Coordinates of C-alpha atoms in Angstrom, one line a residue:
Chain A
M230 CA 0.0 0.0 0.0
S231 CA 1.3 3.4 -0.9
Y232 CA 2.1 6.0 1.7
L233 CA -0.8 8.1 0.5
A234 CA -3.4 5.8 -0.9
I235 CA -6.4 7.4 -2.6
D236 CA -8.9 4.8 -3.7
G237 CA -12.1 5.3 -5.8
L238 CA -12.5 8.9 -4.5
S239 CA -15.5 10.9 -5.8
A240 CA -16.8 14.3 -4.9
A241 CA -19.5 16.7 -6.2
Y242 CA -20.4 20.4 -5.9
G243 CA -24.1 20.1 -5.2
R244 CA -25.3 17.7 -8.0
Q245 CA -22.4 18.4 -10.3
P246 CA -19.8 15.6 -10.0
V247 CA -16.2 17.1 -9.9
L248 CA -14.2 14.0 -9.1
T249 CA -15.1 10.5 -10.2
D250 CA -13.5 7.3 -9.0
V251 CA -10.0 8.8 -8.5
T252 CA -7.4 6.1 -7.5
L253 CA -3.8 7.2 -6.9
G254 CA -0.9 6.2 -4.8
V255 CA 1.9 8.5 -3.6
E256 CA 5.1 7.1 -2.1
K257 CA 7.1 8.9 0.6
G258 CA 9.5 11.4 -0.9
E259 CA 7.7 11.2 -4.2
V260 CA 6.8 14.4 -6.2
V261 CA 3.5 13.8 -8.0
S262 CA 2.2 16.3 -10.5
L263 CA -1.4 16.7 -11.5
I264 CA -1.9 18.1 -15.0
G265 CA -4.9 18.6 -17.2
P266 CA -7.2 21.3 -18.6
S267 CA -9.0 23.8 -16.3
G268 CA -11.9 22.2 -14.5
S269 CA -10.5 18.8 -14.7
G270 CA -10.6 18.3 -11.0
K271 CA -6.9 18.8 -10.0
S272 CA -7.5 21.5 -7.5
T273 CA -10.6 19.8 -6.3
L274 CA -8.6 16.7 -5.5
L275 CA -6.4 18.7 -3.2
R276 CA -9.4 20.4 -1.6
V277 CA -10.9 17.0 -0.9
L278 CA -7.6 15.7 0.6
V279 CA -7.5 18.6 3.2
G280 CA -11.2 18.3 3.9
L281 CA -12.4 21.5 2.4
L282 CA -14.8 19.5 0.2
A283 CA -16.3 16.3 1.6
P284 CA -15.9 13.2 -0.5
A285 CA -19.0 11.5 -1.7
A286 CA -17.3 8.1 -2.0
G287 CA -14.0 6.4 -1.9
S288 CA -11.2 6.3 0.7
V289 CA -8.0 8.1 1.6
A290 CA -5.3 6.5 3.8
I291 CA -2.1 8.2 5.0
G292 CA 0.7 5.9 6.2
G293 CA -1.8 3.1 6.5
E294 CA -4.3 5.1 8.5
Q295 CA -7.8 5.6 7.0
V296 CA -9.1 9.2 7.0
D297 CA -12.8 9.5 8.0
Y298 CA -13.7 13.0 6.7
R299 CA -17.0 13.0 8.6
D300 CA -15.2 12.5 11.9
R301 CA -13.7 15.6 13.4
R302 CA -10.8 13.9 15.1
S303 CA -9.8 11.9 12.0
L304 CA -10.1 15.0 9.9
R305 CA -7.9 17.0 12.3
A306 CA -5.3 14.3 12.2
A307 CA -5.3 14.2 8.4
R308 CA -5.0 18.0 8.3
D309 CA -2.0 17.7 10.6
R310 CA -0.2 15.6 8.0
F311 CA -1.1 17.7 5.0
A312 CA -0.3 21.3 4.3
I313 CA -1.7 23.2 1.3
V314 CA -0.5 26.3 -0.5
F315 CA -3.3 27.9 -2.6
Q316 CA -3.1 29.7 -5.8
Q317 CA -3.7 33.2 -4.3
Y318 CA -5.3 35.2 -1.4
N319 CA -3.7 32.8 0.8
L320 CA -1.7 34.7 3.4
F321 CA -3.6 36.3 6.3
Q322 CA -3.6 39.9 5.3
N323 CA -3.7 41.3 8.8
M324 CA -0.5 39.6 9.8
T325 CA 3.2 40.1 9.1
A326 CA 5.1 37.5 7.1
L327 CA 6.5 36.1 10.4
R328 CA 3.1 36.0 12.1
N329 CA 1.6 34.2 9.1
V330 CA 4.2 31.5 9.6
T331 CA 4.0 31.2 13.4
I332 CA 0.3 31.5 13.9
A333 CA -0.8 27.9 13.3
P334 CA 2.2 26.2 15.0
T335 CA 1.6 28.3 18.2
I336 CA -2.2 28.3 18.2
V337 CA -3.0 24.9 16.7
K338 CA 0.0 22.8 17.7
K339 CA 0.6 24.7 21.0
R340 CA 4.3 24.9 20.5
T341 CA 6.2 27.6 22.3
Q342 CA 6.4 31.0 20.7
T343 CA 10.2 31.3 20.9
E344 CA 10.9 27.9 19.4
V345 CA 8.3 28.4 16.6
E346 CA 9.6 31.9 15.9
A347 CA 13.2 30.8 15.5
E348 CA 12.1 28.1 13.2
A349 CA 9.9 30.5 11.2
R350 CA 12.7 32.9 10.8
A351 CA 14.9 30.1 9.5
L352 CA 12.2 29.0 7.1
L353 CA 11.7 32.5 5.8
V354 CA 15.5 32.8 5.3
K355 CA 15.4 29.5 3.5
V356 CA 12.8 30.7 1.0
G357 CA 14.9 33.9 0.5
L358 CA 12.9 36.3 2.6
G359 CA 15.2 37.0 5.5
E360 CA 14.6 40.7 5.1
K361 CA 10.8 40.6 5.1
F362 CA 9.9 39.3 8.5
T363 CA 7.8 42.3 9.4
S364 CA 6.3 43.0 6.0
Y365 CA 2.6 42.6 5.5
P366 CA 1.3 40.6 2.5
D367 CA 0.3 43.7 0.6
E368 CA 3.8 45.0 0.9
L369 CA 5.2 41.9 -0.8
S370 CA 5.2 40.9 -4.5
G371 CA 3.2 37.9 -5.6
G372 CA 6.2 35.7 -5.7
Q373 CA 7.3 36.8 -2.2
Q374 CA 3.8 36.1 -0.9
Q375 CA 3.8 32.6 -2.3
R376 CA 7.2 32.0 -0.7
V377 CA 5.8 33.1 2.6
A378 CA 2.9 30.8 2.0
I379 CA 5.3 27.9 1.4
A380 CA 7.2 28.7 4.6
R381 CA 4.0 28.8 6.4
A382 CA 3.0 25.4 5.1
L383 CA 6.5 24.0 6.0
A384 CA 6.2 25.4 9.5
L385 CA 3.4 22.9 10.1
R386 CA 5.9 20.2 9.5
P387 CA 3.6 18.3 7.1
D388 CA 4.2 14.8 5.8
I389 CA 2.8 15.8 2.5
L390 CA 2.8 19.2 0.9
L391 CA 0.0 20.1 -1.5
L392 CA 0.7 22.9 -4.0
D393 CA -2.3 24.2 -5.9
E394 CA -1.3 26.2 -9.0
I395 CA 1.0 28.3 -6.9
T396 CA 2.6 30.1 -9.8
S397 CA -0.6 30.7 -11.9
A398 CA -1.3 34.1 -10.4
L399 CA 2.2 35.3 -10.7
D400 CA 4.0 37.5 -13.2
P401 CA 6.3 35.4 -15.4
E402 CA 9.5 36.8 -14.0
L403 CA 8.3 35.9 -10.4
V404 CA 7.5 32.3 -11.3
N405 CA 11.1 31.1 -11.2
E406 CA 11.8 32.3 -7.7
V407 CA 8.9 30.2 -6.4
L408 CA 9.8 27.2 -8.6
D409 CA 13.4 27.4 -7.2
T410 CA 12.0 27.0 -3.7
I411 CA 10.0 23.9 -4.8
R412 CA 13.1 22.4 -6.4
L413 CA 14.9 22.8 -3.1
L414 CA 12.1 21.0 -1.3
A415 CA 12.1 18.2 -3.8
Q416 CA 15.8 17.8 -3.2
D417 CA 15.2 17.6 0.5
G418 CA 12.9 14.6 -0.1
M419 CA 9.6 16.4 0.7
T420 CA 6.5 14.4 -0.5
M421 CA 4.5 16.7 -2.7
I422 CA 1.5 16.8 -4.9
I423 CA 1.8 19.7 -7.3
V424 CA -1.0 21.0 -9.5
S425 CA 0.8 23.0 -12.1
H426 CA 0.6 24.4 -15.6
E427 CA 4.4 24.8 -15.8
M428 CA 5.0 21.8 -17.9
A429 CA 8.8 22.2 -18.2
F430 CA 8.9 22.4 -14.4
V431 CA 6.7 19.3 -14.0
R432 CA 8.9 17.4 -16.3
E433 CA 11.9 18.3 -14.4
V434 CA 10.8 17.9 -10.8
A435 CA 8.0 15.3 -10.8
S436 CA 8.6 11.6 -10.4
K437 CA 5.1 10.8 -11.5
V438 CA 2.6 12.8 -13.6
V439 CA -1.1 12.3 -13.4
F440 CA -3.2 13.5 -16.3
M441 CA -6.8 14.4 -15.3
D442 CA -9.8 15.4 -17.4
Q443 CA -13.4 15.9 -16.3
G444 CA -12.8 14.7 -12.8
R445 CA -11.2 11.5 -13.8
I446 CA -7.6 10.2 -14.0
I447 CA -7.0 9.5 -17.6
E448 CA -3.3 8.5 -17.6
T449 CA -0.5 8.1 -15.0
G450 CA 3.2 7.6 -15.6
P451 CA 6.7 9.0 -15.4
P452 CA 7.1 12.5 -17.0
A453 CA 9.0 11.3 -20.0
R454 CA 6.3 8.8 -21.0
I455 CA 3.4 11.1 -20.3
F456 CA 4.9 14.0 -22.4
D457 CA 6.7 12.0 -25.1
A458 CA 4.6 8.9 -25.5
P459 CA 1.0 9.6 -24.4
E460 CA -1.2 6.6 -24.8
T461 CA -4.8 7.9 -24.6
P462 CA -6.2 10.1 -27.3
R463 CA -7.2 12.7 -24.8
L464 CA -3.7 13.1 -23.4
K465 CA -2.3 13.1 -27.0
E466 CA -4.6 16.0 -27.8
F467 CA -3.6 17.8 -24.6
T468 CA 0.2 17.4 -25.0
A469 CA -0.1 18.4 -28.7
K470 CA -1.8 21.6 -27.6
I471 CA 0.9 22.3 -25.0
L472 CA 3.7 21.7 -27.5
R473 CA 2.0 23.9 -30.0
H474 CA 1.9 26.7 -27.4
R475 CA 5.5 26.3 -26.4
Chain B
M243 CA -35.2 87.3 18.3
W244 CA -32.2 87.8 20.5
S245 CA -34.1 89.9 22.9
T246 CA -36.7 87.1 23.3
L247 CA -33.9 84.7 24.1
R248 CA -32.3 87.1 26.5
D249 CA -35.6 87.6 28.4
E250 CA -36.4 83.9 28.5
A251 CA -33.0 82.4 29.2
P252 CA -32.8 83.0 33.0
R253 CA -36.2 81.4 33.6
F254 CA -35.6 78.7 31.0
F255 CA -32.3 77.6 32.5
G256 CA -33.7 77.7 36.0
Y257 CA -32.7 74.9 38.4
Y258 CA -35.8 72.7 37.9
N259 CA -35.8 73.0 34.2
L260 CA -32.1 72.1 34.1
L261 CA -32.8 69.1 36.2
F262 CA -35.6 68.2 33.8
I263 CA -33.4 68.7 30.7
G264 CA -30.5 66.9 32.3
E265 CA -32.6 63.8 33.1
A266 CA -33.9 63.8 29.5
F267 CA -30.3 64.1 28.2
L268 CA -29.2 61.1 30.2
H269 CA -32.2 59.2 29.0
T270 CA -31.4 60.0 25.3
L271 CA -27.8 59.1 25.9
A272 CA -28.7 55.8 27.6
L273 CA -31.3 54.9 25.0
S274 CA -29.0 55.5 22.1
Y275 CA -25.7 54.2 23.5
L276 CA -27.0 51.3 25.6
G277 CA -29.5 50.5 22.8
A278 CA -26.8 50.5 20.1
L279 CA -24.4 48.5 22.2
L280 CA -26.8 45.8 23.2
G281 CA -28.1 45.8 19.6
F282 CA -24.6 45.4 18.3
V283 CA -24.0 42.4 20.5
I284 CA -27.3 40.7 19.5
G285 CA -26.7 41.7 15.8
F286 CA -23.2 40.3 16.0
A287 CA -24.6 37.0 17.3
L288 CA -27.2 37.0 14.4
A289 CA -24.4 37.5 11.9
L290 CA -22.6 34.5 13.4
F291 CA -25.8 32.4 13.2
R292 CA -26.2 33.5 9.6
H293 CA -22.6 32.5 8.6
P294 CA -22.6 29.0 7.0
R295 CA -19.0 28.3 8.1
L296 CA -19.4 29.4 11.7
F297 CA -22.8 27.9 12.5
P298 CA -23.8 25.4 9.8
I299 CA -27.2 25.0 11.6
L300 CA -30.1 25.7 9.2
P301 CA -32.9 26.8 11.7
L302 CA -30.6 29.3 13.3
R303 CA -29.6 30.7 9.9
L304 CA -33.2 31.0 8.8
F305 CA -34.2 32.7 12.0
A306 CA -31.3 35.2 11.6
I307 CA -32.3 35.9 8.0
A308 CA -36.0 36.3 8.8
Y309 CA -35.3 38.6 11.8
V310 CA -32.9 40.9 9.9
E311 CA -35.2 41.1 6.8
V312 CA -38.3 41.9 8.8
F313 CA -36.9 44.3 11.4
R314 CA -34.9 46.4 8.9
R315 CA -38.0 47.1 6.9
I316 CA -40.4 48.4 9.6
P317 CA -40.3 52.1 10.5
F318 CA -39.0 52.9 14.0
L319 CA -42.4 54.4 15.1
V320 CA -44.3 51.3 14.1
K321 CA -41.7 49.1 15.9
L322 CA -42.1 51.3 18.9
M323 CA -45.9 50.8 18.9
C324 CA -45.6 47.1 18.4
V325 CA -43.2 46.7 21.3
F326 CA -45.5 49.0 23.4
F327 CA -48.6 46.8 22.7
A328 CA -46.6 43.6 22.9
F329 CA -45.6 44.6 26.5
Q330 CA -49.3 45.4 27.3
I331 CA -50.5 42.1 25.8
A332 CA -47.8 40.2 27.7
G333 CA -48.9 42.0 30.9
W334 CA -45.4 43.4 31.5
R335 CA -45.4 46.6 33.4
G336 CA -42.2 48.0 32.0
S337 CA -41.7 51.7 32.0
M338 CA -41.9 53.7 28.7
F339 CA -38.1 53.9 28.8
T340 CA -37.9 50.1 28.8
V341 CA -40.3 50.0 25.8
A342 CA -38.2 52.5 23.9
L343 CA -34.9 50.8 24.9
T344 CA -36.2 47.4 23.7
T345 CA -37.2 49.0 20.4
V346 CA -33.8 50.5 19.9
V347 CA -32.1 47.2 20.7
L348 CA -34.4 45.2 18.4
S349 CA -33.8 47.7 15.6
A350 CA -30.1 48.1 16.1
A351 CA -29.6 44.3 16.2
A352 CA -31.1 44.0 12.7
F353 CA -28.9 46.7 11.2
A354 CA -25.8 45.6 13.1
A355 CA -26.3 42.0 11.8
E356 CA -26.2 43.2 8.2
I357 CA -23.2 45.4 8.9
V358 CA -21.3 42.6 10.5
R359 CA -22.3 40.2 7.8
G360 CA -20.9 42.6 5.2
G361 CA -17.7 42.8 7.2
F362 CA -17.4 38.9 7.2
D363 CA -18.2 38.8 3.5
A364 CA -15.5 41.3 2.7
V365 CA -12.9 38.8 3.8
H366 CA -12.0 36.5 0.9
R367 CA -13.2 32.9 1.2
A368 CA -9.6 31.6 0.7
Q369 CA -8.7 33.1 4.1
W370 CA -11.3 30.8 5.8
D371 CA -10.0 27.9 3.7
A372 CA -6.4 28.5 4.6
A373 CA -7.2 28.7 8.3
E374 CA -9.4 25.6 8.1
A375 CA -6.8 23.6 6.2
M376 CA -4.3 24.5 9.0
N377 CA -6.7 23.1 11.6
M378 CA -7.5 26.5 13.1
G379 CA -10.8 26.4 15.0
R380 CA -13.7 28.5 14.1
A381 CA -13.3 30.9 17.0
D382 CA -9.6 31.3 16.3
T383 CA -10.3 31.9 12.7
L384 CA -13.0 34.5 13.5
W385 CA -11.1 36.3 16.1
R386 CA -7.5 36.2 14.7
V387 CA -8.0 36.2 11.0
V388 CA -11.5 37.4 9.9
L389 CA -12.4 40.1 12.4
P390 CA -9.2 42.1 12.2
Q391 CA -9.8 42.3 8.5
S392 CA -13.6 43.0 8.9
W393 CA -13.4 45.9 11.4
P394 CA -12.5 48.6 8.7
V395 CA -15.7 47.5 6.9
I396 CA -17.9 47.1 10.0
L397 CA -17.0 50.2 12.1
P398 CA -17.8 53.2 9.9
P399 CA -21.4 52.1 9.1
A400 CA -21.9 50.8 12.7
F401 CA -21.1 54.3 14.1
G402 CA -23.1 55.9 11.4
Y403 CA -26.1 53.8 12.5
T404 CA -25.5 54.6 16.1
I405 CA -25.8 58.3 15.3
G406 CA -28.9 57.4 13.4
F407 CA -30.3 55.8 16.6
V408 CA -29.5 58.9 18.6
K409 CA -31.8 60.7 16.3
S410 CA -34.4 58.0 16.2
T411 CA -34.8 58.1 20.0
S412 CA -36.7 61.4 19.5
I413 CA -39.6 59.3 18.2
A414 CA -39.9 57.8 21.6
S415 CA -41.3 61.1 22.7
Q416 CA -44.5 59.9 21.0
I417 CA -45.2 57.4 23.7
G418 CA -44.2 59.8 26.4
V419 CA -40.6 58.7 27.1
L420 CA -38.8 61.5 29.0
E421 CA -36.1 62.3 26.4
L422 CA -34.8 65.4 24.8
T423 CA -37.5 65.9 22.2
Y424 CA -40.2 65.2 24.8
V425 CA -38.7 67.9 27.1
A426 CA -38.6 70.4 24.3
K427 CA -42.3 69.8 23.5
V428 CA -43.3 70.1 27.2
L429 CA -41.3 73.3 27.8
N430 CA -42.7 74.7 24.6
T431 CA -46.3 74.1 25.8
R432 CA -45.4 75.7 29.1
G433 CA -44.9 78.9 27.2
F434 CA -41.2 79.0 26.3
S435 CA -40.5 79.9 22.7
A436 CA -39.8 77.1 20.2
L437 CA -36.5 78.8 19.5
I438 CA -35.1 78.3 23.0
C439 CA -36.6 74.9 23.5
F440 CA -35.6 73.2 20.3
G441 CA -32.5 75.3 20.0
T442 CA -31.3 73.9 23.3
I443 CA -32.0 70.3 22.4
L444 CA -30.4 70.8 19.0
L445 CA -27.2 71.6 20.7
L446 CA -27.6 68.7 23.1
Y447 CA -28.2 66.2 20.3
F448 CA -25.1 67.6 18.6
A449 CA -23.2 67.2 21.9
I450 CA -24.0 63.4 21.7
C451 CA -23.6 62.8 18.0
W452 CA -20.3 64.6 17.5
P453 CA -18.3 62.8 20.2
T454 CA -19.9 59.6 19.0
K455 CA -18.4 60.2 15.5
L456 CA -15.0 61.0 17.1
L457 CA -15.2 57.9 19.3
G458 CA -16.0 55.8 16.2
E459 CA -12.9 57.2 14.3
R460 CA -10.7 56.6 17.3
I461 CA -11.8 52.9 17.8
E462 CA -11.4 52.4 14.1
R463 CA -7.9 53.7 14.2
R464 CA -7.1 51.6 17.2
L465 CA -8.4 48.4 15.7
T466 CA -7.0 48.8 12.2
T467 CA -3.6 50.2 12.9
R468 CA -0.9 47.7 11.9
V469 CA 1.3 46.5 14.7
R470 CA 4.8 46.2 13.3
P471 CA 7.1 44.4 15.6
V472 CA 10.6 45.7 15.7
A473 CA 12.7 43.7 13.3
E474 CA 15.4 41.7 15.0
P475 CA 18.5 40.9 13.0
M476 CA 18.7 37.2 12.0
M477 CA 21.4 35.5 14.1
A478 CA 23.8 33.7 11.8

């Protein structure tokens, strides 16, 4: 059984199905990238994993432990193991960069302020923001904000990091500074599920690529095979379009 | 005009009249401030009940919506009469002041609920999502993330409405509550000129409303000023 085992997962917004029978395994230290057209269910899958959308069917297990999304304790335990970085509007606007990173570890995990703060400073330095501890989100560029968000997620010491199109809202010249941070994490062996439209980056950093369309997983494989030798017609069409745009 | 005022003033501002006006002033002050404050507390609770993430309980939500929609649409005088007769039917022997205060509270709650809801709605949904995904509880999310961002949206209209309620309390004179407008009417019928009677309470209303506005601005500054901790150099 995989470290993160998603089996037959389905979810819906009202009566509109958004995920259908998704089965996926992620090993420890693996970087899995979800690709596919807009509305294919990639972000929804991450939202279901962290319990922001209740699954309608299927199961999720982390490290062999089943997650019961209807049970508060089980959900809390699952959220303790995941950390998610959203596309945008993610940082708490009323807090400094440092406070954004320290708030959950101190309030939720009840760790001591001094210990958490030292770690938060180190994390912010690691993502290249050693000068910005006391800046508020609206005083930072989009790329800097996303790096604070990554530091905030790391401060939770997650087992699995979920990244939801974290470069989509950024100016092109800011994309690289965020991707560099992710490269570092991948080198450190962080388990990650990355939703991204940066195909060159996906190819470079992912150990497994999952192609989704209309809420279903269409094809899964190593990056080279997915991009160079797609098997399904839908993925062929998708990669052809990407290549044409490149 | 000035000579009339000069002639009337010593008698008008006599000891017993001042006592009468002073009591009315305090009543107006209590009606508006206490009413707005209690109303805000209840309205705040209604806004919480109405929020699907804070209280996902349908009956509470429907009650909050119905309350707000009904009470915001009834004129103050009609509400005052309804409360008055409701007290009578229920057999409560509350004073007219209590009737008026209850009306202000019920009204203020409905308006406050909408203002607070607007403040919550001004905070992007992703802020709630981020907090929830980090296992932050509802109270922590509300208190530490949402409210600090909502105050700038909530406070200006809240104090605007409070000033509105100071003015609305004058309607309570219709049921004989001893407040500023009532006093002006009484003194006017006792033979003092309308100029001195209503001119005096005009100044007194202003004396309540103007500091209220200043207080609002002060609280707003206090709650929305960014606290910037002193940057400590990173130890190598």
